[in-house]
Amino acid sequence: MTLEKIAMTQRAMVEEQQARIGNQKWTQYLAAFIATIGGFIAGTALGWTAPAGPMMENNQYSFVISNENLAWIGACMPLGAMLGCPVTAGLVDKLGRKNMMIMLCIPTLVGWAMMIWAESVAWICAGRLLTGFASGSLSVIVPLYTSEIAEKEIRGTLGTYFQLQVTGGILFTYVIGSYFDVFGLTIICAIIPIAYVALMVLIPESPNFHLMKGNVEKARLSLRYFRGPYGTVDQELSIMQDSLAKTERERVPLMEAFQTTPAKRGLFIGLGVMLLQQFSGCNAVIFYATFIFKEAGSAMEPNTSTIIVGIMSVIATYVSTLIVDRLGRKILLLSSIIVMAICTLLIGAFFYMKANEYDVSSIGFIPLTSMCVFIILFSLGFGPIPWMLIGEIFPAQIKGTACSVACMANWFFAFIVTKFFSSLVSAIHIYNTFWLFTLFSILGTFFVICIVPETKGKTMDEIQEMLGAGSDLTPPTHANASIDTKGKY
């Protein structure tokens, strides 16, 4: 009896250890962290103009750069990103997620090199287009990769890593730009893609991609890496194979696939959150950060105030990675957009009072406090979650194309804001501009409440059911009858 008890105890200990090891998720966290360094690269491309702009005005290049040139240099990056999204959509399912992430380092390096050895403004703009092209492509591939390798319990956390890395890249350029000239800054930014290639070699391709190519054994090895030695790999692999088989059996032309209920709803949600991300005023608040610090009576150097803004953004985005799978996507989006509306309303009111010569000396803290709260809440909700959401809501057959459409829309909205924000301020005054952002945030509040689904803890199957899979009542032979099986892995 004693020996039996000892044996039972040993078996229980082994089972407990296997369960513990089976639940290990560190390889998913590691792979997501490495893959989302692509977001860090995009962040350096986005943030480069903030410190480099004054340097270019101070003639650190050998040719003259006007204010209009600076506007175009800033706008070329999101313009290039728009071009990268559709190209990526056509290649990501052919070449693979990992291979594409590695290959995109080539245009990134060429772009940075053109900016280092630029002989005219056209060279800088071309370099910005190339780094933008790579950034836009990465914004499609990286969220897709992280959503495919993650278990549903941590999919939200891994999905927010991309925006965390973007904010980290922006902060990196702020800090490096305060110590180096434009050439040193650009050279350091160019080193990061090289390190990215070296790290990407360490992680496997998405198991979904291997299955799409019919290589079950490579898919099993990939999934084993992400789930650990005691994970239920074969069971999960079987589910993924069934989903792929159903998708292939019921595959329809791409344009017909976009006519299904989940596809249309997913695209509407994806485009909506991307529009609200850009038109809620995030770029305006960051653009005017130094000005707001000055108006609030702060004696800080412009570089210091910009770095403080970047630090707040990174910290808040990191907090979002910790709570998004506990609180859910919807509550964070809703809290974010409501508080952002209040902040832009208060900033606009301050500038309205100042423009109409009211005494604002006693309320100088309002714009500064509002700006800080805005950045924190944006970084908790509408900064990271849209990027994570587009990796969850689209059916499998259109996921690559739909993600690229949503990302292309985001970069288009960013281009509009970057290029024409100053013109808008000149036309309708700064306070009306901030109140326009308030209006978008108010509309966004209703959008989140009424339209955006809660995907926390849901499988891809369940998300598609929430979006209406199976709701089309057409006969099975009709293309739309296949919508309930799109995107179930």
PDB file of N, CA, C and O in Angstrom, residues 164 167-172 174-175 286 293 300 303-319 372 375-376 379:
ATOM      1  N   LEU A 164       3.413  48.779 -28.701  1.00  0.00           N
ATOM      2  CA  LEU A 164       4.429  49.038 -27.674  1.00  0.00           C
ATOM      3  C   LEU A 164       5.795  49.255 -28.323  1.00  0.00           C
ATOM      4  O   LEU A 164       6.537  50.170 -27.950  1.00  0.00           O
ATOM      5  N   THR A 167       5.867  52.714 -30.146  1.00  0.00           N
ATOM      6  CA  THR A 167       6.109  53.827 -29.219  1.00  0.00           C
ATOM      7  C   THR A 167       7.535  53.791 -28.692  1.00  0.00           C
ATOM      8  O   THR A 167       8.158  54.840 -28.477  1.00  0.00           O
ATOM      9  N   GLY A 168       8.068  52.585 -28.498  1.00  0.00           N
ATOM     10  CA  GLY A 168       9.468  52.474 -28.077  1.00  0.00           C
ATOM     11  C   GLY A 168      10.418  53.006 -29.132  1.00  0.00           C
ATOM     12  O   GLY A 168      11.407  53.677 -28.820  1.00  0.00           O
ATOM     13  N   GLY A 169      10.113  52.724 -30.411  1.00  0.00           N
ATOM     14  CA  GLY A 169      10.952  53.233 -31.499  1.00  0.00           C
ATOM     15  C   GLY A 169      10.905  54.745 -31.607  1.00  0.00           C
ATOM     16  O   GLY A 169      11.930  55.397 -31.853  1.00  0.00           O
ATOM     17  N   ILE A 170       9.711  55.306 -31.414  1.00  0.00           N
ATOM     18  CA  ILE A 170       9.580  56.767 -31.444  1.00  0.00           C
ATOM     19  C   ILE A 170      10.374  57.404 -30.309  1.00  0.00           C
ATOM     20  O   ILE A 170      11.130  58.369 -30.518  1.00  0.00           O
ATOM     21  N   LEU A 171      10.236  56.859 -29.088  1.00  0.00           N
ATOM     22  CA  LEU A 171      10.994  57.373 -27.940  1.00  0.00           C
ATOM     23  C   LEU A 171      12.498  57.239 -28.191  1.00  0.00           C
ATOM     24  O   LEU A 171      13.276  58.149 -27.847  1.00  0.00           O
ATOM     25  N   PHE A 172      12.907  56.142 -28.791  1.00  0.00           N
ATOM     26  CA  PHE A 172      14.321  55.912 -29.099  1.00  0.00           C
ATOM     27  C   PHE A 172      14.889  57.035 -29.968  1.00  0.00           C
ATOM     28  O   PHE A 172      15.974  57.554 -29.700  1.00  0.00           O
ATOM     29  N   TYR A 174      13.716  60.075 -30.204  1.00  0.00           N
ATOM     30  CA  TYR A 174      13.746  61.311 -29.408  1.00  0.00           C
ATOM     31  C   TYR A 174      15.020  61.386 -28.567  1.00  0.00           C
ATOM     32  O   TYR A 174      15.686  62.431 -28.501  1.00  0.00           O
ATOM     33  N   VAL A 175      15.341  60.262 -27.906  1.00  0.00           N
ATOM     34  CA  VAL A 175      16.506  60.240 -27.013  1.00  0.00           C
ATOM     35  C   VAL A 175      17.797  60.335 -27.824  1.00  0.00           C
ATOM     36  O   VAL A 175      18.675  61.162 -27.527  1.00  0.00           O
ATOM     37  N   ILE A 286       0.708  65.229 -29.959  1.00  0.00           N
ATOM     38  CA  ILE A 286       2.154  65.012 -29.949  1.00  0.00           C
ATOM     39  C   ILE A 286       2.880  66.123 -30.699  1.00  0.00           C
ATOM     40  O   ILE A 286       3.922  66.621 -30.260  1.00  0.00           O
ATOM     41  N   PHE A 293       3.626  72.556 -23.586  1.00  0.00           N
ATOM     42  CA  PHE A 293       4.509  72.714 -22.428  1.00  0.00           C
ATOM     43  C   PHE A 293       4.862  74.196 -22.226  1.00  0.00           C
ATOM     44  O   PHE A 293       4.845  74.712 -21.111  1.00  0.00           O
ATOM     45  N   MET A 300      11.049  73.801 -19.380  1.00  0.00           N
ATOM     46  CA  MET A 300      11.807  72.671 -19.904  1.00  0.00           C
ATOM     47  C   MET A 300      12.251  72.904 -21.338  1.00  0.00           C
ATOM     48  O   MET A 300      11.560  73.568 -22.101  1.00  0.00           O
ATOM     49  N   ASN A 303      13.463  69.366 -26.255  1.00  0.00           N
ATOM     50  CA  ASN A 303      13.835  67.956 -26.337  1.00  0.00           C
ATOM     51  C   ASN A 303      13.401  67.187 -25.100  1.00  0.00           C
ATOM     52  O   ASN A 303      12.922  66.054 -25.183  1.00  0.00           O
ATOM     53  N   THR A 304      13.545  67.824 -23.934  1.00  0.00           N
ATOM     54  CA  THR A 304      13.166  67.168 -22.683  1.00  0.00           C
ATOM     55  C   THR A 304      11.669  66.913 -22.632  1.00  0.00           C
ATOM     56  O   THR A 304      11.222  65.824 -22.255  1.00  0.00           O
ATOM     57  N   SER A 305      10.895  67.914 -23.019  1.00  0.00           N
ATOM     58  CA  SER A 305       9.437  67.746 -22.990  1.00  0.00           C
ATOM     59  C   SER A 305       8.994  66.664 -23.962  1.00  0.00           C
ATOM     60  O   SER A 305       8.082  65.875 -23.672  1.00  0.00           O
ATOM     61  N   THR A 306       9.636  66.594 -25.131  1.00  0.00           N
ATOM     62  CA  THR A 306       9.289  65.570 -26.115  1.00  0.00           C
ATOM     63  C   THR A 306       9.612  64.175 -25.586  1.00  0.00           C
ATOM     64  O   THR A 306       8.832  63.232 -25.770  1.00  0.00           O
ATOM     65  N   ILE A 307      10.755  64.036 -24.925  1.00  0.00           N
ATOM     66  CA  ILE A 307      11.142  62.743 -24.351  1.00  0.00           C
ATOM     67  C   ILE A 307      10.162  62.325 -23.261  1.00  0.00           C
ATOM     68  O   ILE A 307       9.786  61.145 -23.158  1.00  0.00           O
ATOM     69  N   ILE A 308       9.704  63.282 -22.449  1.00  0.00           N
ATOM     70  CA  ILE A 308       8.724  62.976 -21.400  1.00  0.00           C
ATOM     71  C   ILE A 308       7.436  62.431 -22.016  1.00  0.00           C
ATOM     72  O   ILE A 308       6.850  61.456 -21.524  1.00  0.00           O
ATOM     73  N   VAL A 309       6.994  63.056 -23.101  1.00  0.00           N
ATOM     74  CA  VAL A 309       5.800  62.573 -23.814  1.00  0.00           C
ATOM     75  C   VAL A 309       6.020  61.136 -24.283  1.00  0.00           C
ATOM     76  O   VAL A 309       5.152  60.266 -24.138  1.00  0.00           O
ATOM     77  N   GLY A 310       7.199  60.858 -24.847  1.00  0.00           N
ATOM     78  CA  GLY A 310       7.506  59.517 -25.333  1.00  0.00           C
ATOM     79  C   GLY A 310       7.535  58.482 -24.219  1.00  0.00           C
ATOM     80  O   GLY A 310       7.037  57.363 -24.380  1.00  0.00           O
ATOM     81  N   ILE A 311       8.096  58.852 -23.079  1.00  0.00           N
ATOM     82  CA  ILE A 311       8.155  57.935 -21.937  1.00  0.00           C
ATOM     83  C   ILE A 311       6.750  57.597 -21.440  1.00  0.00           C
ATOM     84  O   ILE A 311       6.434  56.431 -21.157  1.00  0.00           O
ATOM     85  N   MET A 312       5.892  58.614 -21.318  1.00  0.00           N
ATOM     86  CA  MET A 312       4.512  58.372 -20.882  1.00  0.00           C
ATOM     87  C   MET A 312       3.805  57.420 -21.836  1.00  0.00           C
ATOM     88  O   MET A 312       3.062  56.517 -21.410  1.00  0.00           O
ATOM     89  N   SER A 313       4.034  57.593 -23.131  1.00  0.00           N
ATOM     90  CA  SER A 313       3.391  56.753 -24.125  1.00  0.00           C
ATOM     91  C   SER A 313       3.851  55.305 -24.006  1.00  0.00           C
ATOM     92  O   SER A 313       3.027  54.373 -24.047  1.00  0.00           O
ATOM     93  N   VAL A 314       5.143  55.087 -23.840  1.00  0.00           N
ATOM     94  CA  VAL A 314       5.680  53.727 -23.728  1.00  0.00           C
ATOM     95  C   VAL A 314       5.154  53.044 -22.465  1.00  0.00           C
ATOM     96  O   VAL A 314       4.721  51.887 -22.503  1.00  0.00           O
ATOM     97  N   ILE A 315       5.184  53.752 -21.335  1.00  0.00           N
ATOM     98  CA  ILE A 315       4.733  53.159 -20.067  1.00  0.00           C
ATOM     99  C   ILE A 315       3.256  52.777 -20.144  1.00  0.00           C
ATOM    100  O   ILE A 315       2.852  51.672 -19.745  1.00  0.00           O
ATOM    101  N   ALA A 316       2.429  53.684 -20.677  1.00  0.00           N
ATOM    102  CA  ALA A 316       0.991  53.404 -20.770  1.00  0.00           C
ATOM    103  C   ALA A 316       0.706  52.251 -21.724  1.00  0.00           C
ATOM    104  O   ALA A 316      -0.173  51.415 -21.467  1.00  0.00           O
ATOM    105  N   THR A 317       1.444  52.184 -22.829  1.00  0.00           N
ATOM    106  CA  THR A 317       1.256  51.076 -23.767  1.00  0.00           C
ATOM    107  C   THR A 317       1.667  49.760 -23.135  1.00  0.00           C
ATOM    108  O   THR A 317       1.019  48.718 -23.327  1.00  0.00           O
ATOM    109  N   TYR A 318       2.725  49.782 -22.338  1.00  0.00           N
ATOM    110  CA  TYR A 318       3.147  48.568 -21.619  1.00  0.00           C
ATOM    111  C   TYR A 318       2.073  48.121 -20.637  1.00  0.00           C
ATOM    112  O   TYR A 318       1.772  46.921 -20.533  1.00  0.00           O
ATOM    113  N   VAL A 319       1.481  49.063 -19.929  1.00  0.00           N
ATOM    114  CA  VAL A 319       0.393  48.718 -19.004  1.00  0.00           C
ATOM    115  C   VAL A 319      -0.757  48.061 -19.763  1.00  0.00           C
ATOM    116  O   VAL A 319      -1.376  47.105 -19.291  1.00  0.00           O
ATOM    117  N   CYS A 372      -1.125  65.221 -21.055  1.00  0.00           N
ATOM    118  CA  CYS A 372      -0.544  64.029 -20.428  1.00  0.00           C
ATOM    119  C   CYS A 372      -1.584  62.918 -20.287  1.00  0.00           C
ATOM    120  O   CYS A 372      -1.314  61.751 -20.590  1.00  0.00           O
ATOM    121  N   ILE A 375      -2.394  61.365 -23.747  1.00  0.00           N
ATOM    122  CA  ILE A 375      -1.369  60.447 -24.236  1.00  0.00           C
ATOM    123  C   ILE A 375      -1.439  59.115 -23.493  1.00  0.00           C
ATOM    124  O   ILE A 375      -1.330  58.034 -24.093  1.00  0.00           O
ATOM    125  N   ILE A 376      -1.665  59.173 -22.182  1.00  0.00           N
ATOM    126  CA  ILE A 376      -1.744  57.949 -21.389  1.00  0.00           C
ATOM    127  C   ILE A 376      -2.944  57.101 -21.815  1.00  0.00           C
ATOM    128  O   ILE A 376      -2.825  55.892 -22.055  1.00  0.00           O
ATOM    129  N   SER A 379      -2.585  55.632 -25.306  1.00  0.00           N
ATOM    130  CA  SER A 379      -1.634  54.525 -25.307  1.00  0.00           C
ATOM    131  C   SER A 379      -2.202  53.282 -24.626  1.00  0.00           C
ATOM    132  O   SER A 379      -1.733  52.164 -24.889  1.00  0.00           O
TER     133      SER A 379
END
